[in-house]
Amino acid sequence: MTARNILSYSYEEYVEKITAFHGYPAPGVLIGGFMVDLAVKNLPEGILYDAICETRTCLPDAVQLLTPCTFGNGWLTVLPMGLFAVSLYDKFTGEGVRVFLDVEKMGPWQEIRNWFLKLKTKKEQDSERLFKEIREAGPDILELRNVKLKPGFLEKKHKGKIVLCPQCREAYPAQDGELCLSCQGGSPYL
Amino acid sequence: MTARNILSYSYEEYVEKITAFHGYPAPGVLIGGFMVDLAVKNLPEGILYDAICETRTCLPDAVQLLTPCTFGNGWLTVLPMGLFAVSLYDKFTGEGVRVFLDVEKMGPWQEIRNWFLKLKTKKEQDSERLFKEIREAGPDILELRNVKLKPGFLEKKHKGKIVLCPQCREAYPAQDGELCLSCQGGSPYL
């Protein structure tokens, strides 16, 4: 069995880490580990980088576990476009790399292909084979390209002035309008 | 000094944990710890719960560190309404609790008030006093109410069929249209 590493972790340590954080070793977080590993190794050393995940599923947890970028600290942005891709980029210049899955490289890894393209239901999946393929394929199913961010995505949004909502009495960003977004209809509660 | 706990952690252990994950002990993640602690303690024991954060700032990291809910596993939803509030709710019934900050309780904690309402710039903040107040105030600045989710927020979104985008050749959810959302103009890259 090929020795596999994901940044400073052995593959097995990474599996333990994601099981503790994500709840279970989901295929998307396992593959995400190789994706982040490849991206980090292709960045210039010592730069401060931010991350974009192009899907909300699984991949954000690989980024949060392996890089300084978390959702709550704002260095990870999730753009829910349903694409299984991640980019890491210099937070000042916007230059960086994007890693994504290449279906054309999945020939030898049919169970990964079945999972990725949802060609089998979860019940039909051969999980044992899928996990074996993920470990063996490692970065071989990945593709990398250089990217540069559009200027609009580099600007940090600021909340501006904080005021109390006249309806719910909670603090909210004044720029959202005369009521907070929740009282404007965004509330998820009955 | 009052002993403080955040779920199974001592306050000091929690500070260490968030420093490792979030990068630094941000006031919002510290207070967020007390918020999640209060919410968890007010849920029936043994239920499976999901989480909603009503802000993208800081609070999501407290949820991710203290509960099974992460962004990538889909049990944490972030509704970016700029409200510093979190709810935990039974994922089947939608019944749960919402914890938020109550400005009216901040009388004895002026530096928390200054931070929360952005009455001082970061430079003017007395960080030492702010951290001291956060630890001392603990849950005393929090308010809790019972909530029930609107049915639309309980439904899990499914990606449906996956197809290859005819333009970029990457896999995307067919329901998004004839091209992936990135090729439709959502791409953050030049």
Coordinates of N, CA, C and O in Angstrom, one line a residue, chain A residues 5-167:
Chain A
N5 N 0.2 10.9 2.5 CA 0.2 12.0 3.4 C -0.7 13.1 3.0 O -0.9 13.3 1.8
I6 N -1.3 13.8 3.9 CA -2.1 15.0 3.6 C -1.5 16.1 4.5 O -1.7 16.1 5.7
L7 N -0.7 16.9 3.8 CA 0.1 17.9 4.5 C 0.9 17.3 5.6 O 1.6 16.3 5.4
S8 N 0.7 17.7 6.9 CA 1.6 17.2 7.9 C 1.0 15.9 8.5 O 1.6 15.3 9.4
Y9 N -0.1 15.4 8.0 CA -0.7 14.2 8.6 C -0.5 13.0 7.7 O -0.4 13.1 6.5
S10 N -0.4 11.8 8.4 CA -0.6 10.6 7.6 C -2.0 10.5 7.2 O -2.9 11.1 7.8
Y11 N -2.3 9.7 6.1 CA -3.7 9.6 5.7 C -4.6 9.1 6.9 O -5.7 9.6 7.0
E12 N -4.0 8.1 7.6 CA -4.8 7.6 8.7 C -5.1 8.6 9.8 O -6.2 8.7 10.4
E13 N -4.1 9.5 10.1 CA -4.4 10.6 11.1 C -5.5 11.5 10.5 O -6.3 12.0 11.3
Y14 N -5.4 11.8 9.2 CA -6.4 12.7 8.6 C -7.8 12.1 8.8 O -8.8 12.8 9.1
V15 N -7.9 10.8 8.5 CA -9.2 10.1 8.6 C -9.7 10.3 10.1 O -10.9 10.6 10.3
E16 N -8.9 10.1 11.0 CA -9.3 10.3 12.4 C -9.8 11.7 12.7 O -10.8 11.9 13.4
K17 N -9.0 12.7 12.2 CA -9.3 14.1 12.4 C -10.7 14.4 11.8 O -11.5 15.1 12.4
I18 N -11.0 13.9 10.6 CA -12.2 14.3 9.9 C -13.4 13.5 10.6 O -14.5 14.0 10.6
T19 N -13.1 12.4 11.1 CA -14.2 11.6 11.8 C -14.6 12.4 13.0 O -15.8 12.5 13.3
A20 N -13.6 13.0 13.7 CA -14.0 13.7 14.9 C -14.7 15.0 14.6 O -15.6 15.4 15.3
F21 N -14.3 15.7 13.5 CA -14.9 17.0 13.2 C -16.2 16.9 12.4 O -17.2 17.4 12.7
H22 N -16.1 16.1 11.3 CA -17.2 16.0 10.3 C -18.2 15.0 10.7 O -19.4 15.0 10.2
G23 N -17.9 14.1 11.6 CA -18.8 13.1 12.1 C -18.6 11.7 11.5 O -18.9 10.7 12.2
Y24 N -18.1 11.7 10.3 CA -17.8 10.4 9.7 C -16.8 10.7 8.5 O -16.8 11.8 8.0
P25 N -16.1 9.7 8.1 CA -15.1 9.9 7.0 C -15.8 10.0 5.6 O -15.7 9.0 4.9
A26 N -16.4 11.1 5.3 CA -17.2 11.2 4.1 C -16.2 11.2 2.9 O -15.1 11.8 3.0
P27 N -16.6 10.5 1.8 CA -15.7 10.5 0.6 C -15.3 11.9 0.2 O -14.1 12.2 -0.1
G28 N -16.2 12.9 0.2 CA -15.9 14.2 -0.2 C -14.8 14.9 0.7 O -14.1 15.7 0.2
V29 N -14.8 14.6 2.0 CA -13.8 15.2 2.8 C -12.4 14.5 2.7 O -11.4 15.1 2.8
L30 N -12.5 13.2 2.4 CA -11.3 12.4 2.1 C -10.6 13.0 0.9 O -9.4 13.3 0.9
I31 N -11.3 13.0 -0.2 CA -10.8 13.5 -1.5 C -10.4 15.0 -1.3 O -9.4 15.5 -1.8
G32 N -11.2 15.7 -0.5 CA -10.9 17.1 -0.2 C -9.6 17.3 0.4 O -8.9 18.3 0.2
G33 N -9.2 16.4 1.2 CA -7.9 16.4 1.9 C -6.8 16.4 0.8 O -5.8 17.2 0.9
F34 N -6.9 15.5 -0.1 CA -5.8 15.5 -1.2 C -5.9 16.8 -2.0 O -4.9 17.3 -2.5
M35 N -7.1 17.4 -2.2 CA -7.2 18.6 -2.9 C -6.5 19.8 -2.2 O -5.8 20.6 -2.9
V36 N -6.8 19.9 -0.9 CA -6.2 21.0 -0.2 C -4.6 20.8 -0.1 O -3.9 21.7 -0.3
D37 N -4.2 19.6 0.1 CA -2.8 19.2 0.1 C -2.1 19.7 -1.2 O -1.1 20.4 -1.2
L38 N -2.7 19.4 -2.4 CA -2.2 19.7 -3.7 C -2.2 21.3 -3.8 O -1.2 21.8 -4.3
A39 N -3.2 21.9 -3.4 CA -3.3 23.4 -3.5 C -2.2 24.0 -2.7 O -1.5 24.9 -3.2
V40 N -2.1 23.6 -1.4 CA -1.1 24.3 -0.6 C 0.3 24.1 -1.1 O 1.1 25.0 -1.1
K41 N 0.6 22.9 -1.6 CA 1.9 22.6 -2.1 C 2.2 23.5 -3.4 O 3.4 23.5 -3.8
N42 N 1.2 24.0 -4.0 CA 1.4 24.8 -5.2 C 1.3 26.3 -5.0 O 1.3 27.1 -6.0
L43 N 1.3 26.7 -3.8 CA 1.3 28.1 -3.4 C 2.7 28.5 -3.1 O 3.4 27.7 -2.5
P44 N 3.1 29.7 -3.3 CA 4.4 30.2 -2.8 C 4.4 30.1 -1.3 O 3.4 30.3 -0.7
E45 N 5.6 29.7 -0.8 CA 5.7 29.5 0.7 C 5.5 30.9 1.4 O 6.0 31.9 0.9
G46 N 4.9 30.8 2.5 CA 4.9 32.0 3.4 C 3.9 33.1 3.1 O 3.9 34.1 3.7
I47 N 3.1 32.8 2.1 CA 2.1 33.9 1.8 C 0.8 33.7 2.7 O 0.6 32.6 3.2
L48 N 0.1 34.8 2.9 CA -1.2 34.7 3.6 C -2.2 34.4 2.5 O -2.4 35.2 1.6
Y49 N -3.0 33.3 2.7 CA -4.0 33.0 1.7 C -5.4 32.8 2.2 O -5.6 32.5 3.4
D50 N -6.3 33.1 1.4 CA -7.7 32.8 1.7 C -8.2 31.7 0.8 O -7.5 31.3 -0.1
A51 N -9.4 31.2 1.1 CA -9.9 30.0 0.3 C -11.3 30.2 -0.2 O -12.1 30.9 0.5
I52 N -11.6 29.7 -1.3 CA -12.9 29.6 -1.8 C -13.3 28.2 -2.1 O -12.6 27.4 -2.7
C53 N -14.4 27.7 -1.5 CA -15.0 26.4 -1.9 C -16.2 26.7 -2.8 O -17.0 27.5 -2.5
E54 N -16.2 26.0 -3.9 CA -17.3 26.2 -4.9 C -18.5 25.3 -4.6 O -19.4 25.2 -5.5
T55 N -18.5 24.6 -3.5 CA -19.6 23.8 -3.1 C -19.7 23.9 -1.6 O -18.7 24.2 -0.9
R56 N -21.0 23.8 -1.1 CA -21.1 23.8 0.4 C -20.9 22.4 1.0 O -20.9 22.3 2.2
T57 N -20.8 21.4 0.2 CA -20.8 20.0 0.7 C -19.4 19.5 0.9 O -18.5 19.6 0.0
C58 N -19.2 19.0 2.1 CA -17.9 18.3 2.5 C -16.7 19.1 2.4 O -16.0 19.3 3.4
L59 N -16.3 19.6 1.2 CA -15.1 20.3 1.0 C -14.7 21.4 2.0 O -13.6 21.5 2.4
P60 N -15.7 22.2 2.4 CA -15.3 23.2 3.4 C -14.7 22.7 4.6 O -13.8 23.3 5.2
D61 N -15.1 21.5 5.0 CA -14.5 20.9 6.2 C -13.0 20.5 6.0 O -12.2 20.6 7.0
A62 N -12.7 20.0 4.8 CA -11.3 19.7 4.6 C -10.5 21.0 4.7 O -9.4 21.0 5.3
V63 N -11.0 22.1 4.1 CA -10.3 23.4 4.2 C -10.1 23.8 5.6 O -9.0 24.3 6.1
Q64 N -11.2 23.7 6.4 CA -11.2 24.2 7.8 C -10.2 23.4 8.7 O -9.6 23.9 9.6
L65 N -10.1 22.1 8.3 CA -9.2 21.3 9.2 C -7.7 21.4 8.8 O -6.8 21.2 9.6
L66 N -7.5 21.8 7.5 CA -6.1 21.7 7.0 C -5.4 23.1 6.8 O -4.2 23.1 6.6
T67 N -6.2 24.1 6.9 CA -5.6 25.4 6.6 C -6.1 26.4 7.7 O -6.9 26.0 8.5
P68 N -5.5 27.6 7.8 CA -6.0 28.6 8.8 C -7.3 29.1 8.4 O -7.9 29.9 9.2
C69 N -7.9 28.8 7.3 CA -9.1 29.4 6.8 C -10.3 28.7 7.4 O -10.5 27.5 7.1
T70 N -11.2 29.4 8.2 CA -12.4 28.8 8.6 C -13.6 29.6 8.1 O -13.4 30.8 7.7
F71 N -14.8 29.1 8.3 CA -15.9 29.9 7.9 C -16.1 31.1 8.8 O -16.3 32.2 8.3
G72 N -15.9 30.9 10.1 CA -16.2 32.0 11.0 C -15.1 33.0 11.1 O -15.4 34.2 11.5
N73 N -13.9 32.7 10.6 CA -12.9 33.8 10.6 C -12.8 34.6 9.3 O -12.1 35.5 9.1
G74 N -13.7 34.1 8.3 CA -13.9 34.8 7.1 C -12.8 34.6 6.0 O -12.9 35.2 5.0
W75 N -11.8 33.7 6.4 CA -10.8 33.4 5.3 C -11.3 32.4 4.4 O -10.6 32.1 3.4
L76 N -12.3 31.7 4.7 CA -12.9 30.7 3.8 C -14.3 31.3 3.3 O -15.1 31.6 4.1
T77 N -14.4 31.4 2.0 CA -15.7 31.8 1.4 C -16.3 30.6 0.7 O -15.6 29.9 0.0
V78 N -17.6 30.4 1.0 CA -18.2 29.3 0.2 C -19.2 29.9 -0.8 O -20.0 30.7 -0.5
L79 N -18.9 29.5 -2.1 CA -19.8 30.0 -3.2 C -20.6 28.7 -3.6 O -20.0 27.8 -4.2
P80 N -21.8 28.6 -3.2 CA -22.5 27.3 -3.4 C -23.0 27.1 -4.9 O -24.1 27.3 -5.2
M81 N -22.0 26.8 -5.7 CA -22.3 26.6 -7.1 C -22.4 25.1 -7.5 O -22.5 24.7 -8.7
G82 N -22.2 24.2 -6.5 CA -22.3 22.8 -6.7 C -21.1 22.2 -7.5 O -21.2 21.1 -8.0
L83 N -20.0 22.9 -7.5 CA -18.8 22.4 -8.2 C -17.9 22.0 -7.1 O -17.6 22.7 -6.2
F84 N -17.3 20.8 -7.3 CA -16.4 20.2 -6.3 C -15.0 20.8 -6.6 O -14.1 20.0 -7.1
A85 N -14.8 22.0 -6.2 CA -13.5 22.6 -6.5 C -13.1 23.6 -5.3 O -14.0 24.2 -4.7
V86 N -11.9 23.8 -5.1 CA -11.4 24.7 -4.1 C -10.2 25.5 -4.6 O -9.4 25.0 -5.4
S87 N -10.2 26.8 -4.2 CA -9.0 27.6 -4.6 C -8.5 28.2 -3.4 O -9.2 28.6 -2.4
L88 N -7.2 28.3 -3.4 CA -6.4 29.1 -2.4 C -5.7 30.2 -3.1 O -5.1 29.9 -4.1
Y89 N -5.7 31.4 -2.5 CA -5.1 32.5 -3.3 C -4.6 33.5 -2.3 O -5.1 33.7 -1.2
D90 N -3.5 34.2 -2.7 CA -2.9 35.2 -2.0 C -3.9 36.3 -1.7 O -4.6 36.8 -2.6
K91 N -4.1 36.6 -0.4 CA -5.2 37.5 -0.1 C -5.0 38.9 -0.5 O -5.9 39.7 -0.4
F92 N -3.8 39.3 -0.9 CA -3.5 40.6 -1.3 C -3.6 40.8 -2.9 O -4.2 41.7 -3.4
T93 N -3.0 39.8 -3.6 CA -2.9 39.9 -5.0 C -4.1 39.1 -5.7 O -4.4 39.3 -6.9
G94 N -4.7 38.2 -5.0 CA -5.8 37.4 -5.6 C -5.2 36.3 -6.5 O -6.0 35.6 -7.1
E95 N -3.9 36.1 -6.5 CA -3.4 35.0 -7.4 C -3.2 33.7 -6.6 O -2.8 33.7 -5.5
G96 N -3.6 32.6 -7.3 CA -3.5 31.4 -6.5 C -3.8 30.2 -7.4 O -3.6 30.3 -8.7
V97 N -4.2 29.1 -6.8 CA -4.5 27.9 -7.6 C -5.9 27.3 -7.3 O -6.4 27.5 -6.2
R98 N -6.4 26.7 -8.3 CA -7.7 26.0 -8.1 C -7.6 24.6 -8.4 O -7.0 24.2 -9.4
V99 N -8.1 23.7 -7.5 CA -8.0 22.3 -7.7 C -9.4 21.7 -7.8 O -10.3 22.1 -7.1
F100 N -9.6 20.9 -8.8 CA -10.9 20.3 -9.1 C -10.7 18.8 -9.5 O -9.6 18.4 -9.7
L101 N -11.8 18.1 -9.5 CA -11.8 16.7 -9.9 C -11.9 16.6 -11.4 O -12.7 17.3 -12.0
D102 N -11.1 15.7 -12.0 CA -11.2 15.5 -13.5 C -11.8 14.2 -13.8 O -11.2 13.1 -13.5
V103 N -13.0 14.2 -14.3 CA -13.7 12.9 -14.6 C -12.9 12.1 -15.6 O -13.0 10.8 -15.5
E104 N -12.2 12.7 -16.5 CA -11.5 11.9 -17.5 C -10.3 11.1 -16.9 O -9.8 10.2 -17.5
K105 N -9.9 11.5 -15.7 CA -8.8 10.7 -15.0 C -9.4 9.6 -14.1 O -8.6 8.9 -13.4
M106 N -10.7 9.4 -14.2 CA -11.3 8.4 -13.2 C -11.5 7.0 -13.8 O -12.0 6.2 -13.2
G107 N -10.9 6.8 -15.0 CA -11.0 5.5 -15.7 C -10.6 4.4 -14.7 O -11.5 3.4 -14.6
P108 N -9.5 4.4 -14.1 CA -9.2 3.3 -13.2 C -9.9 3.3 -11.9 O -9.8 2.4 -11.1
W109 N -10.7 4.3 -11.7 CA -11.4 4.4 -10.4 C -12.9 4.6 -10.5 O -13.5 5.6 -10.3
Q110 N -13.5 3.4 -10.9 CA -14.9 3.4 -11.3 C -15.8 3.7 -10.1 O -16.9 4.3 -10.3
E111 N -15.4 3.3 -8.9 CA -16.3 3.6 -7.8 C -16.3 5.0 -7.4 O -17.3 5.6 -6.9
I112 N -15.2 5.7 -7.6 CA -15.1 7.1 -7.4 C -16.0 7.8 -8.4 O -16.8 8.7 -8.1
R113 N -15.9 7.4 -9.7 CA -16.7 7.9 -10.7 C -18.2 7.8 -10.4 O -19.0 8.7 -10.6
N114 N -18.6 6.6 -10.0 CA -20.0 6.3 -9.6 C -20.5 7.2 -8.5 O -21.6 7.7 -8.5
W115 N -19.6 7.4 -7.5 CA -19.9 8.3 -6.4 C -20.0 9.7 -6.9 O -21.0 10.4 -6.6
F116 N -19.0 10.2 -7.6 CA -19.0 11.6 -8.0 C -20.1 12.0 -8.9 O -20.7 13.1 -8.8
L117 N -20.4 11.2 -9.9 CA -21.5 11.5 -10.8 C -22.8 11.0 -10.4 O -23.8 11.0 -11.1
K118 N -22.9 10.4 -9.2 CA -24.1 9.9 -8.6 C -24.7 8.8 -9.6 O -25.9 8.9 -9.8
L119 N -23.9 7.9 -10.1 CA -24.4 6.9 -11.0 C -25.0 5.7 -10.3 O -25.7 4.9 -10.8
K120 N -24.7 5.7 -9.0 CA -25.3 4.6 -8.1 C -25.9 5.3 -6.9 O -25.5 6.4 -6.5
T121 N -27.0 4.7 -6.4 CA -27.5 5.3 -5.1 C -26.6 4.9 -4.0 O -25.7 4.1 -4.1
K122 N -26.8 5.6 -2.9 CA -25.9 5.3 -1.7 C -26.0 3.9 -1.3 O -25.0 3.3 -0.9
K123 N -27.2 3.3 -1.5 CA -27.4 1.9 -1.1 C -26.6 0.9 -2.0 O -26.1 -0.1 -1.6
E124 N -26.5 1.3 -3.3 CA -25.8 0.5 -4.3 C -24.3 0.6 -4.2 O -23.6 -0.2 -4.7
Q125 N -23.8 1.7 -3.6 CA -22.4 2.0 -3.5 C -21.6 0.8 -2.8 O -22.1 0.3 -1.8
D126 N -20.5 0.5 -3.3 CA -19.6 -0.4 -2.7 C -18.6 0.5 -1.8 O -17.5 0.9 -2.3
S127 N -19.0 0.7 -0.6 CA -18.2 1.7 0.2 C -16.8 1.2 0.4 O -15.9 2.1 0.4
E128 N -16.6 0.0 0.7 CA -15.2 -0.5 0.9 C -14.4 -0.2 -0.3 O -13.2 0.3 -0.1
R129 N -14.9 -0.5 -1.5 CA -14.1 -0.3 -2.7 C -13.9 1.2 -2.9 O -12.8 1.7 -3.3
L130 N -14.9 2.0 -2.6 CA -14.8 3.5 -2.7 C -13.7 4.0 -1.9 O -12.8 4.8 -2.3
F131 N -13.7 3.6 -0.6 CA -12.6 4.1 0.3 C -11.2 3.6 -0.1 O -10.3 4.4 -0.1
K132 N -11.2 2.4 -0.6 CA -9.9 1.9 -1.1 C -9.4 2.7 -2.3 O -8.2 3.1 -2.4
E133 N -10.3 3.0 -3.2 CA -10.0 3.7 -4.4 C -9.5 5.2 -4.1 O -8.6 5.7 -4.7
I134 N -10.2 5.8 -3.1 CA -9.9 7.1 -2.8 C -8.5 7.2 -2.2 O -7.7 8.1 -2.6
R135 N -8.1 6.2 -1.4 CA -6.8 6.2 -0.8 C -5.7 6.0 -1.9 O -4.7 6.6 -2.0
E136 N -6.0 5.0 -2.8 CA -5.1 4.7 -3.8 C -4.9 5.8 -4.9 O -3.9 6.0 -5.4
A137 N -6.1 6.3 -5.3 CA -6.0 7.4 -6.3 C -5.3 8.6 -5.8 O -4.5 9.2 -6.5
G138 N -5.5 8.9 -4.6 CA -4.8 10.1 -4.0 C -5.0 11.3 -4.9 O -6.1 11.6 -5.4
P139 N -3.9 12.0 -5.3 CA -4.1 13.2 -6.2 C -4.2 12.8 -7.7 O -4.4 13.8 -8.5
D140 N -4.3 11.5 -8.0 CA -4.3 11.2 -9.5 C -5.6 11.6 -10.2 O -5.6 11.5 -11.4
I141 N -6.6 11.9 -9.4 CA -7.9 12.3 -10.1 C -8.1 13.8 -10.1 O -9.1 14.3 -10.5
L142 N -7.0 14.5 -9.6 CA -7.2 15.9 -9.5 C -6.5 16.7 -10.6 O -5.6 16.2 -11.3
E143 N -7.0 17.9 -10.8 CA -6.4 18.8 -11.8 C -6.2 20.1 -11.1 O -7.0 20.5 -10.2
L144 N -5.2 20.8 -11.5 CA -4.9 22.1 -10.9 C -4.7 23.2 -12.0 O -4.1 22.9 -13.1
R145 N -5.2 24.4 -11.8 CA -4.8 25.5 -12.7 C -4.6 26.8 -11.9 O -5.2 26.9 -10.8
N146 N -3.8 27.6 -12.4 CA -3.6 28.9 -11.8 C -4.9 29.8 -12.0 O -5.5 29.7 -13.0
V147 N -5.2 30.6 -11.0 CA -6.3 31.5 -11.1 C -6.0 32.8 -10.5 O -5.0 33.0 -9.8
K148 N -6.7 33.8 -10.9 CA -6.6 35.1 -10.3 C -8.0 35.6 -10.0 O -8.9 35.5 -10.9
L149 N -8.3 36.1 -8.8 CA -9.6 36.5 -8.5 C -10.1 37.8 -9.1 O -9.3 38.7 -9.3
K150 N -11.3 37.9 -9.4 CA -11.9 39.1 -9.9 C -11.8 40.1 -8.7 O -12.0 39.7 -7.5
P151 N -11.6 41.4 -9.0 CA -11.3 42.4 -7.9 C -12.5 42.4 -6.9 O -12.2 42.5 -5.7
G152 N -13.7 42.2 -7.3 CA -14.9 42.3 -6.4 C -14.8 41.2 -5.3 O -15.3 41.4 -4.2
F153 N -14.1 40.1 -5.6 CA -14.1 39.0 -4.6 C -12.9 39.2 -3.6 O -12.8 38.5 -2.6
L154 N -12.1 40.2 -3.9 CA -11.0 40.4 -2.9 C -11.3 41.5 -1.8 O -10.7 41.5 -0.8
E155 N -12.3 42.3 -2.2 CA -12.7 43.3 -1.2 C -13.4 42.7 0.0 O -14.2 41.8 -0.1
K156 N -13.0 43.1 1.2 CA -13.7 42.7 2.4 C -14.9 43.5 2.6 O -14.9 44.7 2.5
K157 N -16.0 42.7 2.9 CA -17.2 43.5 3.2 C -17.2 43.9 4.7 O -16.9 43.1 5.6
H158 N -17.6 45.1 4.9 CA -17.7 45.6 6.3 C -19.1 45.8 6.7 O -19.9 46.2 5.8
K159 N -19.4 45.5 7.9 CA -20.8 45.6 8.4 C -21.2 47.1 8.6 O -22.4 47.3 8.6
G160 N -20.3 48.0 8.7 CA -20.6 49.4 8.9 C -21.3 49.6 10.3 O -21.1 48.8 11.2
K161 N -22.1 50.6 10.3 CA -22.7 51.0 11.6 C -23.7 49.9 12.1 O -24.5 49.4 11.3
I162 N -23.7 49.8 13.4 CA -24.7 48.8 14.0 C -25.8 49.6 14.8 O -25.5 50.5 15.5
V163 N -27.0 49.2 14.5 CA -28.1 49.9 15.2 C -29.1 48.8 15.8 O -28.9 47.6 15.4
L164 N -30.0 49.2 16.6 CA -31.0 48.3 17.1 C -32.2 48.3 16.2 O -32.8 49.3 15.8
C165 N -32.7 47.1 15.9 CA -33.9 46.9 15.1 C -35.1 47.4 15.9 O -35.3 46.9 17.0
P166 N -35.9 48.3 15.3 CA -37.0 48.9 16.1 C -38.1 47.8 16.3 O -38.9 48.0 17.2
Q167 N -38.1 46.7 15.6 CA -39.1 45.7 15.8 C -38.6 44.6 16.8 O -39.3 44.4 17.8

